[in-house]
């Protein structure tokens, strides 16, 4: 799990071009949107593409998106359960 | 149009030269080798918050910084209108998006490159950053893009629709457009120093890039660089006499003669065929006038005429012609009127007349 979390941190930094942010700066439990990393709706689209491209996972129920993308931890859990 | 004095009250230019440096004016010109002149870029972190900058391509960052500095220079917080000129728009993001379409078999396309790839992204981003909800136009008319944005700015002010207009001209070099230009034979294939473009007798030019921004207003500020006396166009002149007649007519509108021009800045780009017109005019109509060129400093790109206006305005304010742009040895007196002539393939000519504030 920790390996997956570290991998996700690196992928998110690269995909979202988060300048000046290192993987160790991100707390896996912090919210990705709003107060945490401060991501927005365009980032959400980027993350959906990342999930599909890198892990072959599609989110069929959009209502679950908020829960899945809450934090790196929740995202990693979703990947582990569904891959 | 009404005759209203229009002033350049602020400006900033990012180019392959140290053009943001106000402490010197092309005293140390930067030499580049090859057919590509890339910009000397500022530290973006000093101007743009990282969370905003992360989605911006180079051209967007350059424009954002040049716009910020020019507005500050003019003492204007929020302009009444934004007028942008760009020949190729946000080409880096266009290329990125097209490449992802190919790489991913037209599936799983990411939104950022798509959103940022349009020509009017520059104007849109500036409007968001500055909170400007008024007129926001982008002009993409090949080599006349900047002149058309300038014309619209002048009309806006003359029609009393705006008092402070943020005008910018920008284009960027990208890997693929550079390759395409080389394949089309538009660029010199064995280019040496950018300072040698006029003695290099091969065809083609050297590619450049840049972002030049201006704040125009009918109100003259203390920071004023120059007065935009006129902007005019010429289309496919029948011969040299026709071209000369047009220039003389334009000057006479302002009770000026060739002898009244303090300097002529021409768009020599190093291509023998292109430059023939400038050489002939220089040897006939302007034979007794100080002459200058500029594309050896910024390279050739669709909005390079914006660099020529920046150059002229800085010369006017400082009353000094940098040695690196001199074409002849005619002595310099007080600088009151600068005439800028650009043209592409003898089809579209543009003339800008800048006068002292």
Short mmCIF file of C-alpha atoms in Angstrom, two decimals:
data_model
loop_
_atom_site.label_atom_id
_atom_site.label_comp_id
_atom_site.label_asym_id
_atom_site.label_seq_id
_atom_site.Cartn_x
_atom_site.Cartn_y
_atom_site.Cartn_z
CA UNK A 1 0.00 0.00 0.00
CA UNK A 2 2.77 2.45 0.94
CA UNK A 3 4.46 1.76 -2.37
CA UNK A 4 1.25 2.59 -4.23
CA UNK A 5 0.80 5.78 -2.21
CA UNK A 6 4.32 6.96 -3.05
CA UNK A 7 3.77 6.11 -6.72
CA UNK A 8 0.49 8.07 -6.75
CA UNK A 9 2.13 11.10 -5.17
CA UNK A 10 4.78 11.16 -7.91
CA UNK A 11 2.20 10.70 -10.67
CA UNK A 12 -0.05 13.46 -9.32
CA UNK A 13 2.86 15.90 -9.03
CA UNK A 14 3.91 15.15 -12.59
CA UNK A 15 0.46 15.07 -14.17
CA UNK A 16 -0.75 18.24 -12.46
CA UNK A 17 2.61 19.99 -12.81
CA UNK A 18 2.70 20.86 -9.11
CA UNK A 19 5.80 23.04 -9.13
CA UNK A 20 7.77 23.27 -5.88
CA UNK A 21 5.95 20.32 -4.32
CA UNK A 22 7.86 17.16 -3.37
CA UNK A 23 6.19 13.79 -2.60
CA UNK A 24 7.18 14.14 1.08
CA UNK A 25 5.28 17.47 1.23
CA UNK A 26 2.00 15.69 0.62
CA UNK A 27 0.21 14.06 3.53
CA UNK A 28 -1.65 11.08 2.09
CA UNK A 29 -4.55 11.74 4.45
CA UNK A 30 -4.98 15.41 3.49
CA UNK A 31 -7.84 16.38 1.19
CA UNK A 32 -6.78 16.73 -2.45
CA UNK A 33 -9.35 19.45 -3.12
CA UNK A 34 -10.13 22.57 -1.14
CA UNK A 35 -7.93 23.08 1.91
CA UNK A 36 -5.37 20.36 1.25
CA UNK A 37 -3.50 20.45 -2.04
CA UNK A 38 -5.96 23.02 -3.36
CA UNK A 39 -6.82 21.17 -6.55
CA UNK A 40 -9.78 22.23 -8.69
CA UNK A 41 -12.27 20.77 -11.17
CA UNK A 42 -9.77 20.68 -14.06
CA UNK A 43 -7.44 18.67 -11.84
CA UNK A 44 -10.32 16.29 -11.14
CA UNK A 45 -10.57 15.60 -14.88
CA UNK A 46 -6.82 15.08 -15.06
CA UNK A 47 -7.05 12.57 -12.17
CA UNK A 48 -9.89 10.65 -13.85
CA UNK A 49 -7.73 10.30 -16.99
CA UNK A 50 -4.73 9.27 -14.85
CA UNK A 51 -6.76 6.59 -13.11
CA UNK A 52 -7.96 5.14 -16.39
CA UNK A 53 -4.65 5.42 -18.22
CA UNK A 54 -2.30 4.15 -15.53
CA UNK A 55 -4.55 1.72 -13.65
CA UNK A 56 -7.23 0.81 -16.20
CA UNK A 57 -9.98 1.95 -13.83
CA UNK A 58 -13.10 3.82 -14.87
CA UNK A 59 -15.39 5.43 -12.34
CA UNK A 60 -18.83 4.29 -13.43
CA UNK A 61 -20.78 6.07 -10.72
CA UNK A 62 -19.86 9.81 -10.73
CA UNK A 63 -21.36 10.15 -7.24
CA UNK A 64 -18.53 8.03 -5.87
CA UNK A 65 -15.91 10.39 -7.35
CA UNK A 66 -15.92 12.72 -4.36
CA UNK A 67 -15.26 9.82 -2.01
CA UNK A 68 -12.58 8.20 -4.17
CA UNK A 69 -10.68 11.42 -4.81
CA UNK A 70 -10.93 12.68 -1.24
CA UNK A 71 -7.25 11.98 -0.50
CA UNK A 72 -4.31 9.95 -1.75
CA UNK A 73 -5.20 7.31 0.82
CA UNK A 74 -8.78 6.92 -0.47
CA UNK A 75 -7.54 6.86 -4.04
CA UNK A 76 -4.98 4.15 -3.24
CA UNK A 77 -7.64 2.10 -1.44
CA UNK A 78 -9.93 2.30 -4.46
CA UNK A 79 -7.14 1.21 -6.80
CA UNK A 80 -6.13 -1.70 -4.58
CA UNK A 81 -9.72 -2.93 -4.23
CA UNK A 82 -10.62 -2.68 -7.89
CA UNK A 83 -7.50 -3.59 -9.81
CA UNK B 1 -11.77 58.49 -36.80
CA UNK B 2 -11.34 61.46 -34.53
CA UNK B 3 -7.86 62.86 -34.10
CA UNK B 4 -6.97 62.06 -30.53
CA UNK B 5 -3.44 61.96 -29.22
CA UNK B 6 -2.62 58.46 -28.05
CA UNK B 7 0.34 57.80 -25.81
CA UNK B 8 2.35 54.78 -24.79
CA UNK B 9 2.37 55.21 -21.02
CA UNK B 10 3.88 51.88 -20.07
CA UNK B 11 5.53 48.92 -21.71
CA UNK B 12 7.55 45.78 -21.16
CA UNK B 13 9.22 43.35 -23.49
CA UNK B 14 10.50 39.82 -23.03
CA UNK B 15 12.78 38.92 -25.92
CA UNK B 16 16.03 37.14 -26.77
CA UNK B 17 17.72 40.27 -25.40
CA UNK B 18 17.88 41.65 -21.85
CA UNK B 19 14.90 43.84 -22.70
CA UNK B 20 13.36 43.77 -19.21
CA UNK B 21 16.50 45.37 -17.80
CA UNK B 22 15.77 49.07 -17.38
CA UNK B 23 19.31 49.84 -16.25
CA UNK B 24 20.71 49.39 -19.76
CA UNK B 25 19.33 49.67 -23.26
CA UNK B 26 20.90 47.11 -25.60
CA UNK B 27 24.36 48.25 -24.57
CA UNK B 28 25.17 44.58 -24.11
CA UNK B 29 23.43 42.79 -26.97
CA UNK B 30 23.07 39.02 -26.60
CA UNK B 31 24.62 36.96 -29.37
CA UNK B 32 22.83 33.79 -30.46
CA UNK B 33 24.11 31.14 -32.84
CA UNK B 34 21.92 29.19 -35.26
CA UNK B 35 18.48 29.83 -36.70
CA UNK B 36 16.61 30.07 -33.41
CA UNK B 37 16.61 32.96 -30.92
CA UNK B 38 14.94 31.99 -27.66
CA UNK B 39 13.80 34.46 -25.05
CA UNK B 40 15.72 35.39 -21.95
CA UNK B 41 13.00 34.63 -19.45
CA UNK B 42 12.46 36.22 -16.06
CA UNK B 43 12.07 34.28 -12.82
CA UNK B 44 8.37 33.56 -13.10
CA UNK B 45 8.06 32.75 -9.41
CA UNK B 46 8.67 36.43 -8.67
CA UNK B 47 5.51 37.32 -10.61
CA UNK B 48 3.11 34.36 -10.73
CA UNK B 49 1.94 32.15 -7.83
CA UNK B 50 3.09 28.54 -8.44
CA UNK B 51 -0.48 27.14 -8.36
CA UNK B 52 -1.38 29.48 -11.25
CA UNK B 53 1.87 29.06 -13.15
CA UNK B 54 1.64 25.26 -13.22
CA UNK B 55 -0.94 25.28 -16.00
CA UNK B 56 0.71 28.01 -18.03
CA UNK B 57 2.90 27.32 -21.00
CA UNK B 58 5.91 29.54 -21.65
CA UNK B 59 4.01 32.03 -23.82
CA UNK B 60 1.34 32.48 -21.15
CA UNK B 61 3.94 33.11 -18.47
CA UNK B 62 5.84 35.56 -20.67
CA UNK B 63 2.63 37.47 -21.45
CA UNK B 64 1.51 37.51 -17.84
CA UNK B 65 4.82 38.99 -16.68
CA UNK B 66 5.11 41.50 -19.56
CA UNK B 67 1.51 42.62 -18.95
CA UNK B 68 2.10 43.03 -15.20
CA UNK B 69 5.25 45.10 -15.71
CA UNK B 70 3.75 47.32 -18.41
CA UNK B 71 0.67 48.08 -16.28
CA UNK B 72 2.86 48.90 -13.30
CA UNK B 73 5.02 51.07 -15.55
CA UNK B 74 1.95 53.04 -16.62
CA UNK B 75 0.49 53.18 -13.11
CA UNK B 76 -2.65 51.38 -14.26
CA UNK B 77 -4.19 48.65 -12.12
CA UNK B 78 -6.98 47.49 -14.36
CA UNK B 79 -7.11 48.30 -18.10
CA UNK B 80 -10.41 49.06 -19.82
CA UNK B 81 -9.65 46.60 -22.62
CA UNK B 82 -7.25 43.84 -23.55
CA UNK B 83 -6.03 43.56 -27.15
CA UNK B 84 -3.77 40.63 -27.97
CA UNK B 85 -1.92 39.83 -31.17
CA UNK B 86 -0.50 36.40 -31.81
CA UNK B 87 0.29 34.73 -35.10
CA UNK B 88 0.28 31.15 -33.89
CA UNK B 89 -1.28 31.40 -30.45
CA UNK B 90 -0.43 28.96 -27.69
CA UNK B 91 1.32 26.59 -30.03
CA UNK B 92 3.18 24.55 -27.39
CA UNK B 93 -0.10 23.43 -25.84
CA UNK B 94 -1.63 22.85 -29.29
CA UNK B 95 1.25 20.54 -30.12
CA UNK B 96 0.97 18.82 -26.75
CA UNK B 97 -2.74 18.20 -27.23
CA UNK B 98 -2.36 16.94 -30.81
CA UNK B 99 0.46 14.64 -29.73
CA UNK B 100 -1.68 13.20 -26.92
CA UNK B 101 -4.48 12.53 -29.45
CA UNK B 102 -2.06 10.49 -31.54
CA UNK B 103 -0.31 8.79 -28.62
CA UNK B 104 -3.55 7.77 -26.91
CA UNK B 105 -5.49 6.75 -30.00
CA UNK B 106 -7.93 9.65 -29.60
CA UNK B 107 -8.90 8.49 -26.11
CA UNK B 108 -8.14 9.55 -22.54
CA UNK B 109 -7.28 13.11 -23.44
CA UNK B 110 -6.33 15.44 -20.64
CA UNK B 111 -8.15 18.77 -20.47
CA UNK B 112 -5.40 21.28 -19.61
CA UNK B 113 -3.52 21.29 -22.92
CA UNK B 114 -6.83 21.49 -24.81
CA UNK B 115 -8.12 24.39 -22.76
CA UNK B 116 -4.83 26.30 -23.04
CA UNK B 117 -4.22 25.65 -26.71
CA UNK B 118 -6.48 28.28 -28.25
CA UNK B 119 -5.23 31.58 -29.64
CA UNK B 120 -7.28 33.62 -27.19
CA UNK B 121 -6.00 31.81 -24.10
CA UNK B 122 -3.54 34.68 -23.54
CA UNK B 123 -6.26 37.32 -23.40
CA UNK B 124 -8.49 35.07 -21.31
CA UNK B 125 -5.79 34.34 -18.75
CA UNK B 126 -4.94 38.03 -18.47
CA UNK B 127 -8.60 38.93 -18.00
CA UNK B 128 -8.90 36.37 -15.21
CA UNK B 129 -5.70 37.53 -13.55
CA UNK B 130 -6.60 41.22 -13.78
CA UNK B 131 -10.35 40.91 -13.30
CA UNK B 132 -11.10 42.67 -16.58
CA UNK B 133 -14.61 41.97 -17.88
CA UNK B 134 -14.56 44.44 -20.75
CA UNK B 135 -13.48 44.09 -24.38
CA UNK B 136 -10.99 41.30 -24.89
CA UNK B 137 -9.97 40.66 -28.49
CA UNK B 138 -7.31 38.48 -30.05
CA UNK B 139 -5.96 39.16 -33.53
CA UNK B 140 -4.30 36.36 -35.48
CA UNK B 141 -3.58 37.83 -38.89
CA UNK B 142 -0.19 36.38 -39.73
CA UNK B 143 2.47 39.09 -39.97
CA UNK B 144 -0.10 41.85 -39.47
CA UNK B 145 -1.52 40.48 -36.22
CA UNK B 146 0.10 43.11 -34.03
CA UNK B 147 -0.75 46.00 -36.32
CA UNK B 148 -4.41 44.96 -36.38
CA UNK B 149 -4.52 44.74 -32.58
CA UNK B 150 -2.89 48.16 -32.47
CA UNK B 151 -5.43 49.54 -34.94
CA UNK B 152 -8.30 48.24 -32.84
CA UNK B 153 -6.74 49.76 -29.72
CA UNK B 154 -6.43 53.14 -31.42
CA UNK B 155 -10.05 52.97 -32.60
CA UNK B 156 -11.27 52.06 -29.12
CA UNK B 157 -9.53 55.08 -27.63
CA UNK B 158 -10.54 57.45 -30.42
CA UNK B 159 -14.17 56.37 -30.10
CA UNK B 160 -13.91 57.01 -26.36
CA UNK B 161 -14.65 53.37 -25.54
CA UNK B 162 -11.55 52.96 -23.38
CA UNK B 163 -9.01 55.16 -21.63
CA UNK B 164 -6.38 52.54 -20.87
CA UNK B 165 -5.82 49.69 -23.28
CA UNK B 166 -3.49 46.79 -22.60
CA UNK B 167 -2.02 45.82 -25.96
CA UNK B 168 0.30 42.86 -26.44
CA UNK B 169 2.00 40.95 -29.20
CA UNK B 170 3.41 37.49 -28.54
CA UNK B 171 4.55 34.31 -30.24
CA UNK B 172 6.64 31.37 -29.10
CA UNK B 173 9.06 28.97 -30.76
CA UNK B 174 8.07 25.34 -30.49
CA UNK B 175 9.92 22.26 -31.64
CA UNK B 176 7.46 21.24 -34.34
CA UNK B 177 6.78 24.65 -35.85
CA UNK B 178 10.53 25.17 -36.02
CA UNK B 179 10.96 21.91 -37.95
CA UNK B 180 8.08 22.84 -40.29
CA UNK B 181 9.58 26.28 -40.95
CA UNK B 182 12.92 24.66 -41.74
CA UNK B 183 11.26 22.20 -44.13
CA UNK B 184 9.44 25.05 -45.87
CA UNK B 185 12.78 26.76 -46.45
CA UNK B 186 11.82 29.76 -44.33
CA UNK B 187 14.87 29.54 -42.08
CA UNK B 188 18.59 29.73 -42.71
CA UNK B 189 20.02 26.21 -42.44
CA UNK B 190 23.59 27.17 -41.65
CA UNK B 191 23.05 30.33 -39.69
CA UNK B 192 25.97 31.65 -37.70
CA UNK B 193 25.74 34.65 -35.39
CA UNK B 194 22.49 36.62 -35.25
CA UNK B 195 24.60 39.75 -35.70
CA UNK B 196 25.55 38.59 -39.22
CA UNK B 197 22.11 38.24 -40.79
CA UNK B 198 22.61 41.13 -43.17
CA UNK B 199 25.94 39.86 -44.49
CA UNK B 200 24.79 36.25 -44.76
CA UNK B 201 23.73 36.01 -48.38
CA UNK B 202 21.59 32.91 -48.06
CA UNK B 203 17.81 32.77 -48.21
CA UNK B 204 15.61 32.40 -45.16
CA UNK B 205 15.61 34.12 -41.82
CA UNK B 206 16.26 33.29 -38.16
CA UNK B 207 13.27 32.41 -36.00
CA UNK B 208 12.54 34.39 -32.88
CA UNK B 209 9.94 34.79 -30.19
CA UNK B 210 8.83 37.29 -27.61
CA UNK B 211 6.10 39.08 -25.71
CA UNK B 212 5.84 42.87 -25.94
CA UNK B 213 3.12 44.68 -24.02
CA UNK B 214 2.01 48.31 -24.02
CA UNK B 215 -0.45 50.46 -22.14
CA UNK B 216 -2.05 53.00 -24.46
CA UNK B 217 -4.06 55.99 -23.34
CA UNK B 218 -5.29 59.40 -24.51
CA UNK B 219 -4.00 60.76 -21.20
CA UNK B 220 -0.29 61.47 -21.19
CA UNK B 221 1.35 60.07 -18.05
CA UNK B 222 4.73 61.05 -16.60
CA UNK B 223 5.96 57.68 -17.72
CA UNK B 224 5.08 58.43 -21.38
CA UNK B 225 7.39 56.86 -23.99
CA UNK B 226 5.96 58.32 -27.16
CA UNK B 227 2.89 59.41 -29.07
CA UNK B 228 1.38 57.09 -31.65
CA UNK B 229 0.90 59.53 -34.47
CA UNK B 230 -0.26 57.10 -37.14
CA UNK B 231 -0.62 53.52 -38.23
CA UNK B 232 -1.12 52.71 -41.87
CA UNK B 233 -1.09 49.72 -44.22
CA UNK B 234 -0.01 49.11 -47.79
CA UNK B 235 -1.11 46.14 -49.86
CA UNK B 236 0.90 44.87 -52.83
CA UNK B 237 2.41 48.14 -54.04
CA UNK B 238 2.66 48.14 -57.83
CA UNK B 239 6.28 49.29 -57.76
CA UNK B 240 8.77 51.14 -55.61
CA UNK B 241 7.42 54.53 -56.70
CA UNK B 242 3.95 53.49 -55.50
CA UNK B 243 5.36 52.47 -52.12
CA UNK B 244 7.31 55.71 -51.79
CA UNK B 245 4.25 57.74 -52.73
CA UNK B 246 2.28 56.02 -49.96
CA UNK B 247 4.92 56.82 -47.35
CA UNK B 248 5.18 60.46 -48.42
CA UNK B 249 1.38 60.78 -48.36
CA UNK B 250 1.23 59.32 -44.85
CA UNK B 251 3.84 61.77 -43.57
CA UNK B 252 2.20 64.74 -45.27
CA UNK B 253 -1.03 63.98 -43.35
CA UNK B 254 0.93 65.12 -40.32
CA UNK B 255 2.73 67.97 -42.06
CA UNK B 256 5.93 65.97 -42.09
CA UNK B 257 8.53 65.35 -44.77
CA UNK B 258 11.16 62.64 -45.06
CA UNK B 259 13.75 65.10 -43.66
CA UNK B 260 11.68 65.37 -40.47
CA UNK B 261 12.17 61.71 -39.62
CA UNK B 262 14.77 61.19 -36.92
CA UNK B 263 15.02 57.47 -37.55
CA UNK B 264 13.61 54.77 -39.80
CA UNK B 265 13.38 51.25 -38.37
CA UNK B 266 12.95 48.59 -41.04
CA UNK B 267 12.08 44.91 -40.71
CA UNK B 268 15.16 43.42 -42.38
CA UNK B 269 15.10 39.70 -41.59
CA UNK B 270 18.21 38.48 -43.42
CA UNK B 271 16.34 36.94 -46.34
CA UNK B 272 17.83 38.45 -49.49
CA UNK B 273 14.54 38.64 -51.37
CA UNK B 274 12.60 40.09 -48.44
CA UNK B 275 15.26 42.69 -47.66
CA UNK B 276 15.58 43.98 -51.23
CA UNK B 277 12.63 46.35 -50.68
CA UNK B 278 14.18 47.83 -47.54
CA UNK B 279 17.55 48.18 -49.26
CA UNK B 280 16.02 50.02 -52.22
CA UNK B 281 13.98 52.34 -49.99
CA UNK B 282 17.05 52.93 -47.84
CA UNK B 283 19.11 53.90 -50.85
CA UNK B 284 16.42 56.16 -52.36
CA UNK B 285 13.74 57.65 -50.13
CA UNK B 286 15.63 57.39 -46.83
CA UNK B 287 19.16 57.93 -48.15
CA UNK B 288 19.74 60.93 -45.85
CA UNK B 289 17.86 59.53 -42.83
CA UNK B 290 19.35 57.53 -39.94
CA UNK B 291 18.26 53.93 -40.45
CA UNK B 292 18.06 50.94 -38.14
CA UNK B 293 17.10 47.25 -38.17
CA UNK B 294 16.05 44.97 -35.33
CA UNK B 295 15.29 41.35 -36.25
CA UNK B 296 18.90 40.33 -35.57
CA UNK B 297 18.04 41.03 -31.92
CA UNK B 298 14.65 39.35 -31.59
CA UNK B 299 14.48 37.02 -34.60
CA UNK B 300 11.64 36.89 -37.09
CA UNK B 301 8.15 35.88 -35.94
CA UNK B 302 4.64 36.93 -36.79
CA UNK B 303 4.40 39.55 -34.06
CA UNK B 304 8.01 40.78 -34.14
CA UNK B 305 6.72 44.22 -35.14
CA UNK B 306 5.66 44.55 -31.48
CA UNK B 307 9.36 44.38 -30.61
CA UNK B 308 10.05 47.15 -33.15
CA UNK B 309 7.47 49.39 -31.45
CA UNK B 310 9.03 48.64 -28.05
CA UNK B 311 12.45 49.50 -29.50
CA UNK B 312 11.23 52.75 -31.06
CA UNK B 313 9.43 53.82 -27.89
CA UNK B 314 12.49 53.19 -25.74
CA UNK B 315 14.68 55.13 -28.21
CA UNK B 316 12.20 58.00 -28.12
CA UNK B 317 12.14 58.14 -24.33
CA UNK B 318 15.89 57.77 -23.87
CA UNK B 319 16.72 59.92 -26.94
CA UNK B 320 19.43 57.42 -27.75
CA UNK B 321 19.85 54.94 -30.60
CA UNK B 322 21.69 51.76 -29.56
CA UNK B 323 24.73 51.17 -31.78
CA UNK B 324 23.77 47.55 -32.38
CA UNK B 325 20.79 48.55 -34.55
CA UNK B 326 22.47 51.19 -36.73
CA UNK B 327 22.35 50.62 -40.47
CA UNK B 328 24.14 53.76 -41.56
CA UNK B 329 26.46 56.38 -40.16
CA UNK B 330 24.19 59.39 -40.45
CA UNK B 331 24.56 61.45 -37.28
CA UNK B 332 21.77 61.51 -34.74
CA UNK B 333 20.08 64.74 -33.68
CA UNK B 334 17.09 65.18 -31.36
CA UNK B 335 14.69 62.29 -31.87
CA UNK B 336 11.20 63.60 -32.63
CA UNK B 337 9.70 61.19 -35.15
CA UNK B 338 10.46 57.50 -35.70
CA UNK B 339 9.04 55.69 -38.70
CA UNK B 340 8.67 51.89 -38.48
CA UNK B 341 8.26 49.92 -41.70
CA UNK B 342 7.52 46.20 -41.75
CA UNK B 343 6.48 44.00 -44.64
CA UNK B 344 6.23 40.36 -45.62
CA UNK B 345 6.93 39.21 -49.20
CA UNK B 346 6.00 42.68 -50.50
CA UNK B 347 2.32 41.82 -49.97
CA UNK B 348 1.43 43.46 -46.71
CA UNK B 349 3.26 46.55 -45.56
CA UNK B 350 2.72 48.32 -42.26
CA UNK B 351 3.85 51.77 -41.22
CA UNK B 352 3.88 53.10 -37.67
CA UNK B 353 4.76 56.69 -36.92
CA UNK B 354 5.84 57.38 -33.37
CA UNK B 355 6.45 60.92 -32.17
CA UNK B 356 7.87 62.50 -29.07
CA UNK B 357 5.40 62.88 -26.17
#
